[in-house]
PDB file of C-alpha atoms in Angstrom:
ATOM      1  CA  MET W   1       0.204   0.061  -0.079  1.00 43.00           C
ATOM      2  CA  ARG W   2       2.690   2.462   0.920  1.00 45.00           C
ATOM      3  CA  LEU W   3       4.662   1.819  -2.383  1.00 42.00           C
ATOM      4  CA  THR W   4       1.183   2.400  -4.266  1.00 45.00           C
ATOM      5  CA  ALA W   5       0.891   5.588  -2.448  1.00 45.00           C
ATOM      6  CA  ALA W   6       4.174   6.895  -3.235  1.00 44.00           C
ATOM      7  CA  ALA W   7       3.870   6.139  -6.917  1.00 44.00           C
ATOM      8  CA  ALA W   8       0.475   7.948  -6.881  1.00 46.00           C
ATOM      9  CA  LEU W   9       2.244  11.308  -5.292  1.00 42.00           C
ATOM     10  CA  ILE W  10       5.327  10.859  -7.810  1.00 40.00           C
ATOM     11  CA  THR W  11       2.763  10.727 -10.784  1.00 44.00           C
ATOM     12  CA  ALA W  12       0.469  13.563  -9.439  1.00 43.00           C
ATOM     13  CA  ALA W  13       4.055  15.835  -8.947  1.00 41.00           C
ATOM     14  CA  GLN W  14       5.370  15.308 -12.414  1.00 42.00           C
ATOM     15  CA  ALA W  15       1.923  16.098 -13.732  1.00 40.00           C
ATOM     16  CA  LEU W  16       2.345  19.618 -11.925  1.00 39.00           C
ATOM     17  CA  VAL W  17       5.781  20.287 -13.547  1.00 39.00           C
ATOM     18  CA  ALA W  18       5.075  18.999 -16.838  1.00 38.00           C
ATOM     19  CA  PRO W  19       4.923  21.502 -19.489  1.00 36.00           C
ATOM     20  CA  THR W  20       1.374  22.309 -20.858  1.00 34.00           C
ATOM     21  CA  PRO W  21       0.860  20.495 -24.321  1.00 33.00           C
ATOM     22  CA  GLN W  22       1.149  22.892 -27.304  1.00 32.00           C
ATOM     23  CA  ARG W  23      -1.525  23.182 -29.983  1.00 30.00           C
ATOM     24  CA  THR W  24      -0.137  22.000 -33.477  1.00 31.00           C
ATOM     25  CA  SER W  25       0.073  24.798 -35.742  1.00 28.00           C
ATOM     26  CA  THR W  26      -2.180  24.641 -38.739  1.00 33.00           C
ATOM     27  CA  ARG W  27       0.501  26.718 -40.746  1.00 38.00           C
ATOM     28  CA  LEU W  28       1.819  24.942 -44.071  1.00 40.00           C
ATOM     29  CA  HIS W  29       5.562  23.996 -43.635  1.00 45.00           C
ATOM     30  CA  GLY W  30       7.555  24.107 -47.136  1.00 67.00           C
ATOM     31  CA  ARG W  31       6.834  25.896 -50.094  1.00 87.00           C
ATOM     32  CA  ALA W  32       5.597  22.724 -51.770  1.00 89.00           C
ATOM     33  CA  ASN W  33       2.453  22.920 -49.602  1.00 91.00           C
ATOM     34  CA  LYS W  34       1.665  26.739 -50.206  1.00 96.00           C
ATOM     35  CA  LEU W  35      -1.363  27.892 -52.632  1.00 98.00           C
ATOM     36  CA  VAL W  36       0.074  29.164 -55.845  1.00 98.00           C
ATOM     37  CA  ILE W  37      -1.341  32.415 -56.968  1.00 98.00           C
ATOM     38  CA  TRP W  38      -0.746  33.095 -60.804  1.00 98.00           C
ATOM     39  CA  ASP W  39      -0.401  36.252 -62.530  1.00 98.00           C
ATOM     40  CA  CYS W  40      -1.505  35.732 -66.320  1.00 97.00           C
ATOM     41  CA  ASP W  41      -0.067  37.729 -68.626  1.00 94.00           C
ATOM     42  CA  GLY W  42       3.734  37.464 -69.067  1.00 94.00           C
ATOM     43  CA  VAL W  43       3.465  34.560 -66.776  1.00 98.00           C
ATOM     44  CA  LEU W  44       1.154  31.681 -67.786  1.00 98.00           C
ATOM     45  CA  VAL W  45       1.137  33.098 -71.346  1.00 97.00           C
ATOM     46  CA  ASP W  46       3.647  35.301 -73.395  1.00 94.00           C
ATOM     47  CA  SER W  47       1.058  37.976 -74.162  1.00 90.00           C
ATOM     48  CA  GLU W  48       2.908  41.105 -72.831  1.00 83.00           C
ATOM     49  CA  ALA W  49       5.031  41.395 -75.985  1.00 82.00           C
ATOM     50  CA  LEU W  50       2.097  41.174 -78.142  1.00 86.00           C
ATOM     51  CA  LEU W  51       0.111  43.686 -75.992  1.00 84.00           C
ATOM     52  CA  LYS W  52       2.980  46.301 -76.069  1.00 83.00           C
ATOM     53  CA  ARG W  53       3.151  46.275 -79.949  1.00 84.00           C
ATOM     54  CA  ALA W  54      -0.526  46.709 -80.326  1.00 87.00           C
ATOM     55  CA  GLU W  55      -0.370  49.420 -77.853  1.00 89.00           C
ATOM     56  CA  VAL W  56       2.473  51.494 -79.546  1.00 88.00           C
ATOM     57  CA  ASP W  57       0.672  51.013 -82.820  1.00 88.00           C
ATOM     58  CA  ALA W  58      -2.428  52.665 -81.256  1.00 90.00           C
ATOM     59  CA  LEU W  59      -0.543  55.514 -79.729  1.00 93.00           C
ATOM     60  CA  LYS W  60       1.433  56.078 -82.809  1.00 91.00           C
ATOM     61  CA  ALA W  61      -1.915  56.327 -84.759  1.00 91.00           C
ATOM     62  CA  ALA W  62      -2.847  59.060 -82.038  1.00 93.00           C
ATOM     63  CA  GLY W  63       0.093  61.157 -82.443  1.00 94.00           C
ATOM     64  CA  PHE W  64       2.413  59.842 -79.680  1.00 95.00           C
ATOM     65  CA  ASP W  65       5.528  59.240 -82.234  1.00 93.00           C
ATOM     66  CA  ASP W  66       8.127  58.830 -79.455  1.00 92.00           C
ATOM     67  CA  VAL W  67       6.383  56.229 -77.668  1.00 93.00           C
ATOM     68  CA  ASP W  68       7.880  52.642 -77.999  1.00 91.00           C
ATOM     69  CA  GLU W  69       7.585  49.185 -76.378  1.00 89.00           C
ATOM     70  CA  ASP W  70       9.811  49.602 -73.520  1.00 90.00           C
ATOM     71  CA  ALA W  71       7.668  52.882 -72.259  1.00 92.00           C
ATOM     72  CA  CYS W  72       4.337  50.879 -72.630  1.00 92.00           C
ATOM     73  CA  ASN W  73       6.110  48.139 -70.835  1.00 87.00           C
ATOM     74  CA  ARG W  74       7.277  50.433 -67.794  1.00 90.00           C
ATOM     75  CA  LEU W  75       3.986  52.499 -67.715  1.00 93.00           C
ATOM     76  CA  PHE W  76       1.424  49.997 -68.057  1.00 91.00           C
ATOM     77  CA  SER W  77       2.456  46.201 -67.418  1.00 84.00           C
ATOM     78  CA  GLY W  78       0.967  44.995 -64.154  1.00 78.00           C
ATOM     79  CA  PHE W  79      -1.082  48.252 -63.537  1.00 86.00           C
ATOM     80  CA  ALA W  80      -5.018  48.583 -63.183  1.00 83.00           C
ATOM     81  CA  PRO W  81      -6.107  50.735 -66.557  1.00 87.00           C
ATOM     82  CA  GLU W  82      -6.561  53.789 -64.107  1.00 90.00           C
ATOM     83  CA  ALA W  83      -2.981  53.613 -62.870  1.00 91.00           C
ATOM     84  CA  GLY W  84      -1.391  52.946 -66.132  1.00 92.00           C
ATOM     85  CA  ALA W  85      -3.512  56.028 -67.394  1.00 94.00           C
ATOM     86  CA  VAL W  86      -2.049  58.113 -64.622  1.00 95.00           C
ATOM     87  CA  ASN W  87       1.590  56.918 -65.285  1.00 95.00           C
ATOM     88  CA  PHE W  88       1.201  57.774 -68.801  1.00 96.00           C
ATOM     89  CA  GLU W  89      -0.093  61.393 -68.501  1.00 96.00           C
ATOM     90  CA  LYS W  90       2.768  62.053 -65.654  1.00 96.00           C
ATOM     91  CA  GLU W  91       5.473  61.039 -68.314  1.00 95.00           C
ATOM     92  CA  TYR W  92       3.830  62.513 -71.460  1.00 95.00           C
ATOM     93  CA  GLY W  93       2.082  65.420 -69.966  1.00 95.00           C
ATOM     94  CA  LYS W  94      -0.919  64.383 -72.059  1.00 95.00           C
ATOM     95  CA  PRO W  95      -3.951  61.968 -71.507  1.00 95.00           C
ATOM     96  CA  LEU W  96      -4.158  58.639 -73.206  1.00 95.00           C
ATOM     97  CA  PRO W  97      -6.494  58.550 -76.288  1.00 94.00           C
ATOM     98  CA  GLU W  98     -10.213  58.224 -75.045  1.00 92.00           C
ATOM     99  CA  HIS W  99     -11.292  54.753 -74.482  1.00 91.00           C
ATOM    100  CA  PHE W 100      -7.509  53.378 -75.063  1.00 92.00           C
ATOM    101  CA  PHE W 101      -7.688  50.476 -72.773  1.00 88.00           C
ATOM    102  CA  ARG W 102     -11.007  49.494 -73.656  1.00 85.00           C
ATOM    103  CA  ASP W 103     -10.271  49.517 -77.329  1.00 87.00           C
ATOM    104  CA  GLN W 104      -6.768  47.604 -76.670  1.00 84.00           C
ATOM    105  CA  ILE W 105      -8.721  44.949 -74.758  1.00 76.00           C
ATOM    106  CA  LYS W 106     -11.228  44.348 -77.527  1.00 79.00           C
ATOM    107  CA  ASN W 107      -8.734  44.161 -80.140  1.00 77.00           C
ATOM    108  CA  SER W 108      -6.373  41.840 -78.205  1.00 78.00           C
ATOM    109  CA  GLU W 109      -8.843  38.777 -77.890  1.00 75.00           C
ATOM    110  CA  GLN W 110      -8.539  37.770 -81.920  1.00 81.00           C
ATOM    111  CA  LEU W 111      -4.679  38.825 -81.554  1.00 81.00           C
ATOM    112  CA  PHE W 112      -4.403  36.484 -78.735  1.00 86.00           C
ATOM    113  CA  ARG W 113      -6.132  33.571 -80.512  1.00 85.00           C
ATOM    114  CA  ASP W 114      -4.239  33.936 -83.473  1.00 88.00           C
ATOM    115  CA  LYS W 115      -0.708  34.231 -82.063  1.00 87.00           C
ATOM    116  CA  LEU W 116      -0.392  33.853 -78.274  1.00 92.00           C
ATOM    117  CA  GLU W 117       1.940  31.219 -76.859  1.00 94.00           C
ATOM    118  CA  ALA W 118       1.853  29.451 -73.347  1.00 96.00           C
ATOM    119  CA  LEU W 119       4.763  29.761 -70.778  1.00 97.00           C
ATOM    120  CA  ASN W 120       3.675  27.802 -67.782  1.00 98.00           C
ATOM    121  CA  GLY W 121       0.983  25.857 -69.022  1.00 98.00           C
ATOM    122  CA  ALA W 122       2.909  22.530 -68.378  1.00 98.00           C
ATOM    123  CA  THR W 123       4.005  23.844 -65.166  1.00 98.00           C
ATOM    124  CA  VAL W 124       0.594  24.327 -63.942  1.00 98.00           C
ATOM    125  CA  ARG W 125      -0.435  20.857 -65.164  1.00 98.00           C
ATOM    126  CA  THR W 126       2.435  19.162 -63.239  1.00 98.00           C
ATOM    127  CA  LEU W 127       1.518  20.994 -59.948  1.00 98.00           C
ATOM    128  CA  HIS W 128      -2.277  20.073 -60.359  1.00 98.00           C
ATOM    129  CA  ALA W 129      -1.251  16.469 -60.858  1.00 98.00           C
ATOM    130  CA  ASN W 130       0.476  16.490 -57.944  1.00 96.00           C
ATOM    131  CA  GLY W 131      -2.635  17.858 -56.022  1.00 96.00           C
ATOM    132  CA  ARG W 132      -1.405  21.299 -55.552  1.00 97.00           C
ATOM    133  CA  GLN W 133      -3.982  24.163 -54.889  1.00 97.00           C
ATOM    134  CA  GLN W 134      -3.857  27.032 -57.730  1.00 98.00           C
ATOM    135  CA  VAL W 135      -5.569  30.065 -58.472  1.00 98.00           C
ATOM    136  CA  VAL W 136      -5.155  32.838 -61.024  1.00 98.00           C
ATOM    137  CA  ALA W 137      -5.266  36.577 -60.075  1.00 98.00           C
ATOM    138  CA  SER W 138      -4.880  38.607 -63.031  1.00 97.00           C
ATOM    139  CA  GLY W 139      -5.353  42.504 -63.705  1.00 93.00           C
ATOM    140  CA  SER W 140      -6.762  41.788 -67.065  1.00 90.00           C
ATOM    141  CA  PRO W 141     -10.333  41.346 -67.722  1.00 90.00           C
ATOM    142  CA  ARG W 142     -12.105  38.063 -67.530  1.00 94.00           C
ATOM    143  CA  ASP W 143     -12.912  37.514 -71.087  1.00 91.00           C
ATOM    144  CA  ARG W 144      -9.156  37.889 -71.861  1.00 90.00           C
ATOM    145  CA  VAL W 145      -8.012  35.788 -69.289  1.00 95.00           C
ATOM    146  CA  ASP W 146     -10.291  32.996 -70.470  1.00 95.00           C
ATOM    147  CA  VAL W 147      -8.669  33.209 -73.874  1.00 93.00           C
ATOM    148  CA  CYS W 148      -5.384  33.178 -72.286  1.00 95.00           C
ATOM    149  CA  LEU W 149      -6.115  29.863 -70.242  1.00 97.00           C
ATOM    150  CA  GLU W 150      -7.883  28.439 -73.287  1.00 95.00           C
ATOM    151  CA  LYS W 151      -4.642  28.729 -75.409  1.00 94.00           C
ATOM    152  CA  ALA W 152      -2.339  27.675 -72.550  1.00 96.00           C
ATOM    153  CA  ASP W 153      -4.570  24.255 -72.253  1.00 97.00           C
ATOM    154  CA  ILE W 154      -5.259  24.929 -68.496  1.00 98.00           C
ATOM    155  CA  SER W 155      -9.027  26.056 -68.825  1.00 97.00           C
ATOM    156  CA  GLU W 156      -9.908  22.725 -67.037  1.00 97.00           C
ATOM    157  CA  ILE W 157      -7.775  23.308 -64.053  1.00 98.00           C
ATOM    158  CA  PHE W 158      -8.800  27.018 -63.492  1.00 98.00           C
ATOM    159  CA  GLN W 159     -12.500  26.706 -63.280  1.00 96.00           C
ATOM    160  CA  PRO W 160     -14.341  30.269 -63.412  1.00 97.00           C
ATOM    161  CA  ASP W 161     -14.492  30.481 -59.458  1.00 97.00           C
ATOM    162  CA  ARG W 162     -10.680  29.808 -59.279  1.00 98.00           C
ATOM    163  CA  VAL W 163     -10.025  33.038 -61.602  1.00 98.00           C
ATOM    164  CA  PHE W 164      -9.740  36.325 -60.099  1.00 98.00           C
ATOM    165  CA  THR W 165      -9.774  39.489 -62.319  1.00 97.00           C
ATOM    166  CA  ARG W 166      -9.701  43.296 -62.141  1.00 91.00           C
ATOM    167  CA  GLU W 167     -13.702  43.047 -62.342  1.00 93.00           C
ATOM    168  CA  ASP W 168     -13.899  41.314 -59.091  1.00 96.00           C
ATOM    169  CA  VAL W 169     -12.073  44.018 -56.835  1.00 96.00           C
ATOM    170  CA  GLU W 170     -12.535  47.607 -56.236  1.00 94.00           C
ATOM    171  CA  LYS W 171      -8.571  48.221 -56.508  1.00 94.00           C
ATOM    172  CA  GLY W 172      -6.237  46.487 -58.808  1.00 93.00           C
ATOM    173  CA  LYS W 173      -2.738  45.965 -58.427  1.00 94.00           C
ATOM    174  CA  PRO W 174      -0.297  47.397 -56.993  1.00 95.00           C
ATOM    175  CA  GLU W 175      -2.980  47.371 -54.079  1.00 96.00           C
ATOM    176  CA  PRO W 176      -3.449  43.667 -52.578  1.00 98.00           C
ATOM    177  CA  ASP W 177      -7.113  43.384 -52.953  1.00 98.00           C
ATOM    178  CA  MET W 178      -7.223  40.722 -55.470  1.00 97.00           C
ATOM    179  CA  PHE W 179      -4.759  38.392 -54.015  1.00 98.00           C
ATOM    180  CA  LEU W 180      -6.217  38.680 -50.592  1.00 98.00           C
ATOM    181  CA  LYS W 181      -9.567  37.773 -52.090  1.00 98.00           C
ATOM    182  CA  ALA W 182      -8.354  34.784 -53.940  1.00 98.00           C
ATOM    183  CA  ALA W 183      -6.659  33.686 -50.552  1.00 98.00           C
ATOM    184  CA  ALA W 184      -9.705  33.966 -48.534  1.00 98.00           C
ATOM    185  CA  PHE W 185     -11.606  32.101 -51.111  1.00 97.00           C
ATOM    186  CA  CYS W 186      -9.384  29.239 -50.647  1.00 97.00           C
ATOM    187  CA  ASP W 187      -9.428  29.418 -46.803  1.00 98.00           C
ATOM    188  CA  THR W 188      -5.608  30.207 -46.830  1.00 98.00           C
ATOM    189  CA  ASP W 189      -3.645  32.602 -44.625  1.00 98.00           C
ATOM    190  CA  PRO W 190      -1.733  34.952 -46.939  1.00 98.00           C
ATOM    191  CA  LYS W 191       1.752  33.800 -45.451  1.00 97.00           C
ATOM    192  CA  ASP W 192       0.733  30.339 -46.798  1.00 97.00           C
ATOM    193  CA  CYS W 193       0.555  31.580 -50.227  1.00 98.00           C
ATOM    194  CA  VAL W 194       3.242  32.140 -52.922  1.00 98.00           C
ATOM    195  CA  VAL W 195       2.572  34.482 -55.914  1.00 98.00           C
ATOM    196  CA  VAL W 196       4.007  34.266 -59.355  1.00 98.00           C
ATOM    197  CA  GLU W 197       4.492  37.607 -60.870  1.00 98.00           C
ATOM    198  CA  ASP W 198       6.251  39.315 -63.579  1.00 96.00           C
ATOM    199  CA  SER W 199       5.520  43.096 -62.790  1.00 95.00           C
ATOM    200  CA  THR W 200       6.584  45.613 -60.216  1.00 95.00           C
ATOM    201  CA  ALA W 201       2.839  46.412 -59.692  1.00 94.00           C
ATOM    202  CA  GLY W 202       2.105  42.816 -59.138  1.00 97.00           C
ATOM    203  CA  ILE W 203       5.272  42.265 -56.570  1.00 98.00           C
ATOM    204  CA  ARG W 204       4.040  45.248 -54.727  1.00 97.00           C
ATOM    205  CA  ALA W 205       0.713  43.919 -54.548  1.00 98.00           C
ATOM    206  CA  ALA W 206       1.995  40.575 -53.209  1.00 98.00           C
ATOM    207  CA  GLU W 207       4.311  42.220 -50.787  1.00 98.00           C
ATOM    208  CA  ALA W 208       1.408  44.423 -49.669  1.00 98.00           C
ATOM    209  CA  ALA W 209      -0.662  41.340 -49.067  1.00 98.00           C
ATOM    210  CA  GLY W 210       1.987  39.708 -47.132  1.00 98.00           C
ATOM    211  CA  MET W 211       2.676  36.984 -49.435  1.00 98.00           C
ATOM    212  CA  GLU W 212       5.834  35.345 -50.528  1.00 97.00           C
ATOM    213  CA  CYS W 213       6.502  36.511 -54.221  1.00 98.00           C
ATOM    214  CA  VAL W 214       8.656  35.025 -56.931  1.00 98.00           C
ATOM    215  CA  ALA W 215       9.460  37.153 -59.874  1.00 98.00           C
ATOM    216  CA  TYR W 216       9.421  35.020 -63.223  1.00 98.00           C
ATOM    217  CA  LEU W 217      10.870  36.749 -65.993  1.00 97.00           C
ATOM    218  CA  GLY W 218      10.832  34.472 -68.572  1.00 96.00           C
ATOM    219  CA  GLY W 219       8.434  36.165 -71.163  1.00 94.00           C
ATOM    220  CA  GLY W 220       9.581  38.057 -74.105  1.00 90.00           C
ATOM    221  CA  HIS W 221       8.985  41.442 -72.796  1.00 89.00           C
ATOM    222  CA  ALA W 222      11.318  40.770 -69.596  1.00 92.00           C
ATOM    223  CA  ARG W 223      14.473  40.017 -71.590  1.00 87.00           C
ATOM    224  CA  LYS W 224      15.762  43.541 -71.623  1.00 85.00           C
ATOM    225  CA  PRO W 225      18.396  44.415 -69.162  1.00 91.00           C
ATOM    226  CA  TRP W 226      16.345  47.484 -67.901  1.00 89.00           C
ATOM    227  CA  TYR W 227      13.456  45.089 -66.928  1.00 92.00           C
ATOM    228  CA  ALA W 228      15.223  42.803 -64.656  1.00 93.00           C
ATOM    229  CA  GLU W 229      17.009  45.790 -63.000  1.00 94.00           C
ATOM    230  CA  ASP W 230      13.388  47.673 -62.271  1.00 94.00           C
ATOM    231  CA  ILE W 231      12.427  44.273 -60.804  1.00 96.00           C
ATOM    232  CA  SER W 232      15.735  43.987 -58.491  1.00 96.00           C
ATOM    233  CA  ALA W 233      15.107  47.731 -57.461  1.00 97.00           C
ATOM    234  CA  ILE W 234      11.837  46.682 -55.619  1.00 96.00           C
ATOM    235  CA  HIS W 235      12.304  43.108 -55.244  1.00 97.00           C
ATOM    236  CA  ASP W 236      14.880  41.280 -53.271  1.00 95.00           C
ATOM    237  CA  GLY W 237      13.343  37.902 -53.255  1.00 96.00           C
ATOM    238  CA  PRO W 238      13.789  34.931 -55.591  1.00 96.00           C
ATOM    239  CA  VAL W 239      13.954  35.619 -59.314  1.00 97.00           C
ATOM    240  CA  VAL W 240      13.582  32.600 -62.311  1.00 97.00           C
ATOM    241  CA  TYR W 241      13.908  32.915 -65.887  1.00 97.00           C
ATOM    242  CA  SER W 242      12.469  29.810 -67.043  1.00 97.00           C
ATOM    243  CA  SER W 243       9.462  27.233 -66.403  1.00 97.00           C
ATOM    244  CA  GLU W 244      11.901  24.575 -65.172  1.00 97.00           C
ATOM    245  CA  GLU W 245      13.528  26.813 -62.608  1.00 97.00           C
ATOM    246  CA  LEU W 246       9.961  27.998 -61.642  1.00 97.00           C
ATOM    247  CA  LEU W 247       8.485  24.279 -61.217  1.00 97.00           C
ATOM    248  CA  GLU W 248      11.742  23.382 -59.114  1.00 97.00           C
ATOM    249  CA  PHE W 249      11.132  26.631 -56.861  1.00 97.00           C
ATOM    250  CA  LEU W 250       7.509  25.961 -56.168  1.00 97.00           C
ATOM    251  CA  SER W 251       8.085  22.362 -55.532  1.00 96.00           C
ATOM    252  CA  GLU W 252      10.822  22.932 -52.880  1.00 93.00           C
ATOM    253  CA  GLU W 253       9.835  21.214 -49.325  1.00 82.00           C
TER     254      GLU W 253
END
């Protein structure tokens, strides 16, 4: 009886000094488990170079003879239309032609159907086959994003409820609203997301949302040295230049 009583006292004492069990964190561990949020133009498809050529042609026709593709890239790429319009007027001292972006959007759909090429369609399909959760968050209008996804052969993966566009939020990039909306839809903490972006506006939006961001510079528009320099000026995170590098990065444990 004395031995039994002593054992009971020892057990009780151990319970008093034992650390309180900690709750298991629900945060994801390793990049391979994070929600992937894809930009579209210049990331999923090589559309930016096509868009810039069309924008230059339209601006030259309107009398802006000194505008080139680099200028359109710097002023418009990744920005919501209203922000792009502000950027243009600050630099050239005149507003954009009336309905400029609306007309460019209208004219781009057939251009995309005829000439658009995929950049990361295979990357998306590989991640999907491995059970990875993915969404699209693009500053382009939904109709044009739908064409891009179709051309990249990933429409079946990105059903309409997994595609977020500028029509879905009040403020576009560089504000974080679109990324936060995508994360909330997937019931995922922003810190458990990784954004794939190619523009300074998109990178700033990811940063404002508190999300990890990888800069993908594999599109035709991103090959000039000044473009990478602009990215590095505001982004000290990872940068990749090919779909193979990107898949490896997104798959890191």
